[in-house]
Amino acid sequence: MAFVYVEAMADFLSAHAAAMPEKVALVDDRPDGTIHKLTFAELNARANQVANVLLGLGIHPGESKLVWCGQNSIGVVEAISAARKLGITSVPLNYRLSDEEAAYVTDHSDATAVIVDSEFAAMFERVRGDLPKVQHYLVFDGEAPEGMIALDPLVLAADPGEPNIPEGTESGSTMIYTSGTTGKPKGALRRGGVDPSQGFALMMHIGYQPDDIYMPTGPLYHSGPGGFMAMAQVLGNTVVLQRKFNAEDWLRLVDKYKVSSTFAAPTPIRLVCNLPEEVKARYDVSSIRRMVANAAPWSYALKQMYVRDLPADSLFEVYGSTELGVNSVLLPADQMRKPGSCGQPAPMVEIKLLDDEGNEVTGTGPENTGELFVRSPSVFADYYKQHDKFMAEHRDGFQTVGDIAYRDDEGYYYICDRKKDMIISGGMNVYPAEIEAALEHHPDVLEVAVFGVPSEEWGESVHAVVVLREGADVSDHEIADFARAHLAHYKVPRSVTFIDELPKTGSGKVLKRELRSPFWAGRASQV
């Protein structure tokens, strides 16, 4: 039970460095044969050095905001750890965003410093003129462009001792930007991390152990892989990093390091299961004991593939979100018994279903649906500088992200639709309003409606229905190219149809359900 103690301490990394200094904390093993490892003592010293560099640059403990950007690497974990030690707000930046989107997130967050992998430093070079609040650009794992600072030499010269911060400084906060319902991303601010008692209860419920080997299946800027890595680190687990997902390389790392724990969206696991049998046969995956499935619903067919190829008793599914944390858990024994369910409430989580009038739905079965509201110690604190949007989704201490659900007579929940228009494609949240706002700037587009359509590969893919201005002649490829210039590539419509007029209500609201229904016909779930 030692991990209860380290979670309660000011910084668990310092505690692990003292208690088990020689245990390997991080492994960065790349397909080209490059391998870097850090023990807990080394990782703690490096995180302290990064923190002391930031202090020397004028970062204020407990106040400042730091944007970090990079693929999974030791440098990213050091930046996250340093921010936590200083009690500052860590803002992960999705490196797949367009320049426009990256500039908006960085500026809106009020970050005064950026730590970036050299691979993505050029993006910040292009948008520096739009970031008047950023005072320092710190570049790791490579050369720094002119006007930016090479971080690695500063870290090597910095004091490895614990940073000197004011007594009582709260543990570092996180602010992850989610796609916006009105066209702009929202910063979901969580102060001080996950509630310790709830985090511990979830760890016990899933059965994590101090000797687990954790590998995030997906980028650390995503709240799932990053959040479960934080829990693994609290327990003193070794963390294996895969810089960028590749299905066979994922199997190689699982086999080589006997990975026992991971978190994954459906798409990467589908790619693993779809590998040729002779490729899968080369690798031993029997070490996996806890596969946490989330980020998008796993289909029953994918679960069948998983239990065929990987340990059947390792599959857990959770329902949650960046804003609300983990809300429900479906245990391995229920995966085939409860197809389509996302499980029962997670420890210390209360769930209510409310109808459109705000009344609680108490009945069971698919005919008794309601918007799912959650109350728990780990619900996020606010949308940064957008409190009105937080309150719009708040009901008497309960919060929602707009999912529609029902429960069965055993208390298992099923997500069947979304009140909002959000699309989940390959585990990434995509809001149609963001895409519509971009496409409406096309000179030949009069109106556009965007929604998700079924995709075997991605779960949902982005579809756009476009009304062109009279006399315009634009192809679907031109629409996609225009979107690609303004949006991250995963938000670009995979398919486009053209119609003369969008169906609307008497008040002028677009009837998206009417547009969506032909694509989802005959399916029990609409997501």
XYZ file of C-alpha atoms in Angstrom:
527
model
C 0.000 0.000 0.000
C 3.004 2.344 -0.293
C 1.459 4.091 -3.280
C -1.215 5.679 -1.044
C 1.594 7.439 0.762
C 3.422 8.723 -2.311
C 0.209 10.070 -3.846
C -0.377 12.129 -0.726
C 3.105 13.650 -0.891
C 3.895 16.940 -2.642
C 5.559 15.106 -5.546
C 5.395 11.350 -6.067
C 8.408 11.388 -8.381
C 10.626 12.683 -5.559
C 9.317 9.919 -3.303
C 10.031 7.195 -5.871
C 13.532 8.610 -6.442
C 14.208 8.229 -2.718
C 12.530 4.824 -2.273
C 13.653 3.026 -5.452
C 16.268 5.174 -7.201
C 17.581 2.414 -9.492
C 14.205 1.222 -10.824
C 13.675 2.087 -14.494
C 11.061 4.833 -14.753
C 11.032 5.501 -18.507
C 12.020 3.641 -21.655
C 12.049 5.349 -25.057
C 12.729 2.537 -27.552
C 12.490 3.501 -31.220
C 12.327 1.252 -34.300
C 15.700 2.546 -35.554
C 17.395 0.894 -32.567
C 17.766 4.059 -30.468
C 16.995 3.294 -26.813
C 17.010 5.762 -23.916
C 16.226 4.777 -20.333
C 15.944 6.787 -17.138
C 15.741 5.471 -13.590
C 13.450 7.193 -11.106
C 16.465 8.997 -9.619
C 17.523 10.189 -13.076
C 14.005 11.205 -14.127
C 13.481 13.120 -10.899
C 16.799 14.942 -11.338
C 15.988 15.790 -14.957
C 12.505 17.041 -14.052
C 14.078 19.189 -11.309
C 16.576 20.604 -13.803
C 13.821 21.519 -16.273
C 11.843 23.097 -13.415
C 14.878 25.101 -12.297
C 15.477 26.307 -15.859
C 11.882 27.528 -15.969
C 12.282 29.280 -12.600
C 15.393 31.007 -13.911
C 13.390 32.312 -16.863
C 10.809 33.907 -14.595
C 8.100 31.267 -14.543
C 5.949 31.862 -11.457
C 5.120 28.763 -9.364
C 1.400 28.269 -8.932
C 0.563 30.918 -11.544
C 2.216 30.523 -14.944
C 0.980 28.421 -17.838
C 3.227 26.236 -19.972
C 2.381 24.799 -23.390
C 4.195 21.602 -24.317
C 4.188 20.006 -27.764
C 5.787 16.825 -29.032
C 5.360 13.174 -29.826
C 5.736 10.683 -26.984
C 9.260 11.044 -25.614
C 11.287 11.401 -22.446
C 11.457 15.157 -23.106
C 7.665 15.422 -22.992
C 7.465 13.465 -19.714
C 10.174 15.695 -18.204
C 8.206 18.809 -19.181
C 4.994 17.410 -17.663
C 6.837 16.459 -14.475
C 8.522 19.866 -14.169
C 5.208 21.679 -14.551
C 3.675 19.521 -11.826
C 6.581 20.204 -9.468
C 6.232 23.964 -9.991
C 2.470 23.916 -9.504
C 1.935 25.603 -12.873
C -0.724 24.813 -15.449
C 0.386 22.324 -18.088
C -1.258 22.823 -21.500
C -0.741 19.898 -23.922
C -0.791 20.989 -27.560
C -1.887 18.512 -30.207
C 0.942 18.574 -32.767
C -1.549 17.599 -35.486
C -3.324 20.959 -35.307
C -3.049 23.483 -38.092
C -0.972 26.620 -37.504
C -4.186 28.576 -37.035
C -5.507 26.194 -34.388
C -2.174 25.924 -32.553
C -1.873 29.708 -32.378
C -5.402 30.038 -30.979
C -4.871 27.452 -28.215
C -1.472 28.852 -27.201
C -2.678 32.448 -27.098
C -6.020 31.708 -25.428
C -4.283 29.710 -22.668
C -2.181 32.786 -21.682
C 0.948 30.634 -21.711
C 4.184 32.568 -21.263
C 6.467 29.665 -22.195
C 6.441 26.848 -24.748
C 8.444 23.616 -24.561
C 8.506 21.978 -27.981
C 10.132 18.991 -29.657
C 12.502 20.247 -32.377
C 10.359 18.365 -34.905
C 7.552 20.913 -34.365
C 9.561 24.074 -33.640
C 8.935 25.305 -37.188
C 5.203 25.525 -36.463
C 5.885 28.016 -33.669
C 8.267 29.925 -35.935
C 5.376 30.441 -38.348
C 2.907 31.665 -35.708
C 5.150 33.671 -33.350
C 3.633 36.915 -34.573
C 0.245 35.776 -33.229
C 1.599 34.924 -29.764
C 2.454 38.198 -27.984
C 2.230 36.643 -24.486
C 4.813 33.909 -25.092
C 8.191 35.057 -23.793
C 10.229 31.861 -24.157
C 10.332 29.047 -26.716
C 12.365 26.124 -25.375
C 13.317 23.441 -27.914
C 14.395 19.929 -26.921
C 15.803 16.929 -28.834
C 17.431 19.023 -31.537
C 18.565 22.448 -32.682
C 16.577 25.550 -31.842
C 15.618 27.937 -34.651
C 16.854 31.509 -34.403
C 15.130 33.394 -31.586
C 14.336 30.207 -29.667
C 16.293 28.552 -26.844
C 17.923 25.117 -26.975
C 16.641 23.498 -23.785
C 18.943 20.481 -23.490
C 22.216 22.414 -22.744
C 20.415 24.508 -20.127
C 19.039 21.381 -18.455
C 22.477 19.739 -18.300
C 23.878 22.833 -16.548
C 20.926 23.300 -14.159
C 20.666 22.344 -10.485
C 19.224 18.787 -10.130
C 17.898 19.584 -6.656
C 14.229 20.110 -5.894
C 12.982 23.509 -7.135
C 12.491 26.163 -4.499
C 8.800 27.019 -4.563
C 6.578 28.795 -2.032
C 5.221 26.586 0.736
C 1.632 25.542 0.122
C 1.844 25.755 -3.691
C -0.867 23.496 -5.116
C 0.089 20.553 -7.306
C 0.230 21.468 -10.991
C -3.003 21.870 -12.929
C -3.779 20.679 -16.433
C -5.725 22.418 -19.174
C -6.583 20.315 -22.194
C -8.299 22.007 -25.105
C -11.333 20.236 -26.499
C -12.878 21.014 -29.868
C -15.450 23.771 -29.522
C -19.197 23.511 -30.078
C -19.200 27.035 -31.471
C -16.149 26.776 -33.678
C -13.331 27.487 -31.174
C -11.662 25.026 -28.768
C -12.382 25.261 -25.034
C -9.738 24.880 -22.316
C -10.922 22.281 -19.788
C -9.131 23.333 -16.592
C -8.524 20.732 -13.902
C -6.859 22.152 -10.784
C -4.384 20.004 -8.888
C -4.869 16.806 -10.881
C -7.181 13.876 -10.147
C -8.597 13.620 -6.623
C -6.177 11.249 -4.798
C -8.841 9.171 -3.075
C -10.806 8.693 -6.272
C -7.684 7.927 -8.285
C -6.667 5.287 -5.738
C -10.166 3.757 -5.736
C -10.111 3.478 -9.551
C -6.662 1.868 -9.483
C -7.916 -0.743 -7.013
C -11.103 -1.341 -9.018
C -9.135 -2.099 -12.198
C -6.459 -3.944 -10.257
C -3.290 -2.024 -11.068
C -0.116 -3.209 -9.333
C 3.210 -1.497 -8.538
C 5.050 -3.976 -10.800
C 2.945 -3.193 -13.894
C 4.696 -2.036 -17.061
C 2.593 0.691 -18.703
C 2.713 1.745 -22.343
C 0.427 4.505 -23.626
C -1.197 3.436 -26.899
C -1.667 6.890 -28.352
C -0.293 10.416 -27.927
C 0.228 11.815 -24.437
C -1.541 15.073 -25.318
C -4.758 13.031 -25.240
C -6.300 12.895 -21.760
C -6.595 9.074 -21.814
C -3.024 7.885 -22.520
C -1.627 10.809 -20.498
C -3.995 10.413 -17.569
C -3.436 6.686 -17.218
C 0.328 7.258 -17.507
C 0.045 9.590 -14.502
C -1.665 6.831 -12.511
C 1.056 4.379 -13.570
C 3.739 6.796 -12.395
C 2.002 7.293 -9.042
C 2.253 3.522 -8.555
C 5.934 3.513 -9.498
C 5.397 1.605 -12.743
C 7.966 1.551 -15.509
C 6.557 3.437 -18.516
C 7.490 2.382 -22.054
C 7.053 5.091 -24.681
C 6.216 4.499 -28.330
C 7.024 7.754 -30.096
C 4.447 7.237 -32.840
C 2.020 4.361 -33.168
C 2.849 1.504 -35.518
C 0.963 -1.766 -35.135
C 3.830 -4.241 -35.457
C 6.190 -2.025 -33.462
C 3.516 -1.955 -30.717
C 3.653 -5.770 -30.606
C 7.460 -5.622 -30.512
C 7.424 -3.336 -27.468
C 4.766 -5.388 -25.649
C 6.835 -8.543 -26.191
C 10.247 -7.022 -25.424
C 9.269 -5.214 -22.206
C 6.433 -7.521 -21.085
C 3.986 -4.624 -21.079
C 1.089 -5.417 -18.749
C -0.982 -2.232 -18.873
C -2.138 0.199 -21.537
C -4.925 2.520 -22.643
C -6.155 2.512 -26.238
C -8.723 3.930 -28.588
C -10.298 1.374 -30.945
C -8.398 2.305 -34.114
C -4.844 1.263 -33.086
C -6.047 -2.059 -31.659
C -8.017 -2.764 -34.823
C -4.772 -2.200 -36.758
C -2.964 -4.652 -34.459
C -5.681 -7.307 -34.808
C -5.770 -6.876 -38.602
C -2.076 -7.652 -39.006
C -1.327 -10.890 -40.890
C -1.433 -13.969 -38.676
C 2.226 -14.736 -39.359
C 3.199 -11.264 -38.084
C 1.147 -11.571 -34.890
C 2.591 -15.041 -34.269
C 6.099 -13.563 -33.895
C 5.231 -11.746 -30.675
C 4.189 -12.838 -27.190
C 1.396 -10.623 -25.796
C 0.479 -12.819 -22.822
C 1.892 -10.206 -20.411
C -1.040 -7.829 -20.986
C -3.266 -7.836 -17.902
C -5.071 -4.495 -18.167
C -6.143 -3.079 -21.541
C -8.323 -0.022 -20.868
C -10.531 0.630 -23.884
C -11.883 4.150 -24.348
C -11.706 7.399 -26.360
C -14.458 6.022 -28.628
C -16.839 3.058 -28.364
C -15.270 -0.322 -29.116
C -17.570 -2.320 -31.362
C -18.585 -5.849 -30.375
C -16.778 -7.129 -33.490
C -13.538 -5.449 -32.376
C -13.885 -6.933 -28.893
C -14.251 -10.369 -30.467
C -11.039 -9.742 -32.430
C -9.297 -8.598 -29.256
C -10.177 -11.668 -27.187
C -9.110 -13.851 -30.127
C -5.643 -12.276 -30.320
C -4.908 -10.968 -26.802
C -5.670 -12.132 -23.246
C -9.468 -12.168 -22.895
C -9.411 -11.384 -19.175
C -7.406 -8.187 -19.739
C -10.093 -6.129 -21.496
C -11.628 -3.300 -19.489
C -13.734 -0.570 -21.052
C -14.260 2.850 -19.504
C -16.567 5.698 -20.422
C -15.332 9.192 -19.724
C -14.144 12.473 -21.157
C -11.487 15.142 -20.761
C -13.918 17.192 -18.705
C -15.539 14.528 -16.521
C -12.770 11.952 -16.065
C -13.593 8.228 -15.877
C -17.312 7.771 -15.215
C -18.026 4.058 -15.714
C -16.134 0.790 -16.013
C -17.079 -2.431 -17.830
C -15.104 -5.312 -16.342
C -13.605 -8.186 -18.401
C -16.267 -10.655 -17.243
C -18.998 -8.439 -18.709
C -17.474 -7.654 -22.124
C -19.376 -10.339 -24.013
C -22.304 -10.525 -21.602
C -23.176 -6.833 -21.999
C -22.577 -5.899 -25.664
C -22.783 -2.154 -26.232
C -22.535 -1.265 -22.535
C -19.932 1.094 -21.084
C -20.375 -0.466 -17.648
C -21.433 0.579 -14.167
C -20.437 3.791 -12.350
C -16.759 4.023 -11.468
C -15.799 4.385 -7.793
C -16.980 7.663 -6.214
C -18.977 8.619 -9.331
C -22.689 9.470 -9.298
C -24.604 9.303 -12.598
C -28.019 10.760 -13.362
C -30.037 10.676 -16.581
C -32.123 13.808 -17.155
C -34.819 14.425 -19.754
C -35.177 17.660 -21.750
C -37.141 19.275 -18.911
C -34.475 18.423 -16.344
C -36.434 15.592 -14.710
C -34.536 12.468 -13.672
C -35.155 9.404 -15.851
C -35.707 6.467 -13.520
C -36.910 3.808 -15.962
C -34.686 1.255 -17.652
C -34.246 0.073 -21.220
C -33.678 1.845 -24.558
C -37.092 3.541 -24.387
C -35.972 5.470 -21.259
C -33.069 7.623 -22.442
C -31.738 10.806 -20.933
C -28.752 13.115 -21.020
C -25.991 11.674 -18.838
C -24.869 13.931 -15.965
C -21.985 13.158 -13.600
C -20.892 14.230 -10.141
C -17.497 13.171 -8.807
C -14.421 14.672 -7.099
C -12.502 14.679 -10.395
C -14.891 16.600 -12.643
C -12.979 19.500 -14.187
C -13.105 22.930 -12.553
C -14.142 25.181 -15.446
C -13.728 26.092 -19.095
C -10.925 28.663 -19.020
C -12.312 32.154 -19.689
C -15.588 30.522 -20.796
C -17.470 30.019 -17.532
C -20.811 30.520 -19.306
C -20.201 27.328 -21.295
C -19.385 25.454 -18.079
C -22.611 26.637 -16.446
C -24.666 25.768 -19.537
C -23.690 22.123 -18.949
C -24.191 22.218 -15.158
C -27.224 21.014 -13.190
C -27.217 21.173 -9.362
C -23.654 19.934 -8.934
C -23.782 17.523 -11.894
C -21.994 18.113 -15.200
C -22.554 16.784 -18.730
C -20.778 16.608 -22.071
C -24.048 15.959 -23.881
C -24.146 12.167 -24.271
C -27.525 10.414 -24.349
C -27.747 7.099 -22.502
C -29.988 4.536 -20.875
C -29.420 1.954 -18.158
C -30.531 -1.648 -17.955
C -32.122 -3.338 -14.959
C -28.690 -4.355 -13.597
C -27.436 -0.764 -13.564
C -25.244 -0.971 -16.671
C -25.154 2.143 -18.886
C -25.325 2.350 -22.679
C -24.354 5.459 -24.689
C -26.776 5.577 -27.604
C -26.575 9.106 -29.030
C -25.222 12.602 -28.496
C -27.264 15.656 -27.694
C -24.475 17.700 -29.221
C -23.086 17.165 -32.683
C -19.703 15.834 -31.576
C -18.044 13.222 -33.785
C -15.516 10.736 -32.394
C -13.228 9.659 -35.210
C -10.322 7.368 -34.392
C -10.625 8.379 -30.744
C -10.371 12.108 -31.477
C -13.217 14.474 -30.557
C -14.353 16.573 -33.514
C -17.054 19.245 -33.315
C -18.903 19.952 -36.580
C -19.290 23.667 -35.731
C -15.506 24.040 -35.981
C -15.451 22.516 -39.480
C -18.563 24.386 -40.590
C -17.025 27.686 -39.493
C -13.934 26.951 -41.584
C -15.815 25.804 -44.700
C -18.172 28.775 -44.628
C -15.178 30.974 -45.432
C -14.921 29.302 -48.845
C -16.118 31.897 -51.350
C -18.380 29.411 -53.173
C -19.992 27.816 -50.082
C -23.386 29.221 -49.121
C -24.222 26.797 -46.301
C -22.762 23.633 -44.848
C -23.777 20.960 -42.348
C -21.217 18.545 -40.921
C -21.898 15.310 -39.000
C -20.487 11.854 -38.349
C -21.239 8.817 -40.482
C -20.384 5.172 -39.715
C -16.840 4.047 -40.466
C -15.540 0.523 -39.939
C -11.981 1.840 -39.636
C -12.507 5.002 -37.549
C -15.846 4.405 -35.774
C -17.179 7.603 -37.319
C -15.855 9.705 -40.168
C -16.521 13.346 -40.962
C -19.133 14.021 -43.648
C -20.066 17.442 -45.024
C -23.280 18.390 -46.814
C -22.633 21.545 -48.820
C -24.910 24.097 -50.508
C -22.982 26.048 -53.131
C -23.654 29.593 -54.234
C -25.593 29.877 -57.468
C -23.447 29.138 -60.497
C -20.497 27.749 -58.482
C -18.720 24.611 -59.647
C -16.689 23.071 -56.809
C -15.644 19.448 -56.343
C -15.552 17.428 -53.131
C -11.747 17.366 -53.429
C -11.621 21.166 -53.491
C -13.790 21.326 -50.375
C -11.456 18.891 -48.601
C -8.361 20.810 -49.732
C -9.829 24.060 -48.403
C -10.572 22.437 -45.046
C -7.079 20.961 -44.911
C -5.570 24.447 -45.153
C -7.382 25.588 -41.996
C -7.919 22.473 -39.859
C -6.063 19.494 -38.462
C -6.199 16.653 -40.977
C -8.404 14.413 -38.817
C -11.113 17.114 -38.979
C -11.115 17.263 -42.785
C -14.308 15.763 -44.296
C -13.690 12.261 -45.655
C -16.802 12.565 -47.814
C -18.882 15.426 -49.213
C -22.326 15.621 -50.775
C -23.882 18.626 -52.480
C -27.563 19.567 -52.203
C -29.625 22.585 -53.230
C -30.973 23.413 -49.770
C -30.459 22.235 -46.195
C -33.595 20.943 -44.439
C -34.581 23.304 -41.609
C -37.141 23.817 -38.878
C -39.644 26.652 -39.018
C -37.233 28.724 -36.919
C -34.385 28.089 -39.357
C -32.441 25.441 -37.436
C -30.769 22.843 -39.656
C -32.332 19.369 -39.279
C -29.125 17.379 -38.971
C -30.919 14.267 -37.784
C -32.741 14.218 -41.105
C -29.419 14.449 -42.927
C -27.751 11.824 -40.702
C -30.531 9.227 -40.623
C -29.911 7.563 -44.036
C -26.296 6.846 -43.059
C -27.243 5.254 -39.717
C -30.344 3.368 -40.867
C -30.722 -0.076 -39.317
C -28.230 0.526 -36.497
C -29.179 0.283 -32.834
C -26.762 3.059 -31.853
C -26.408 6.384 -33.622
C -22.761 6.852 -32.583
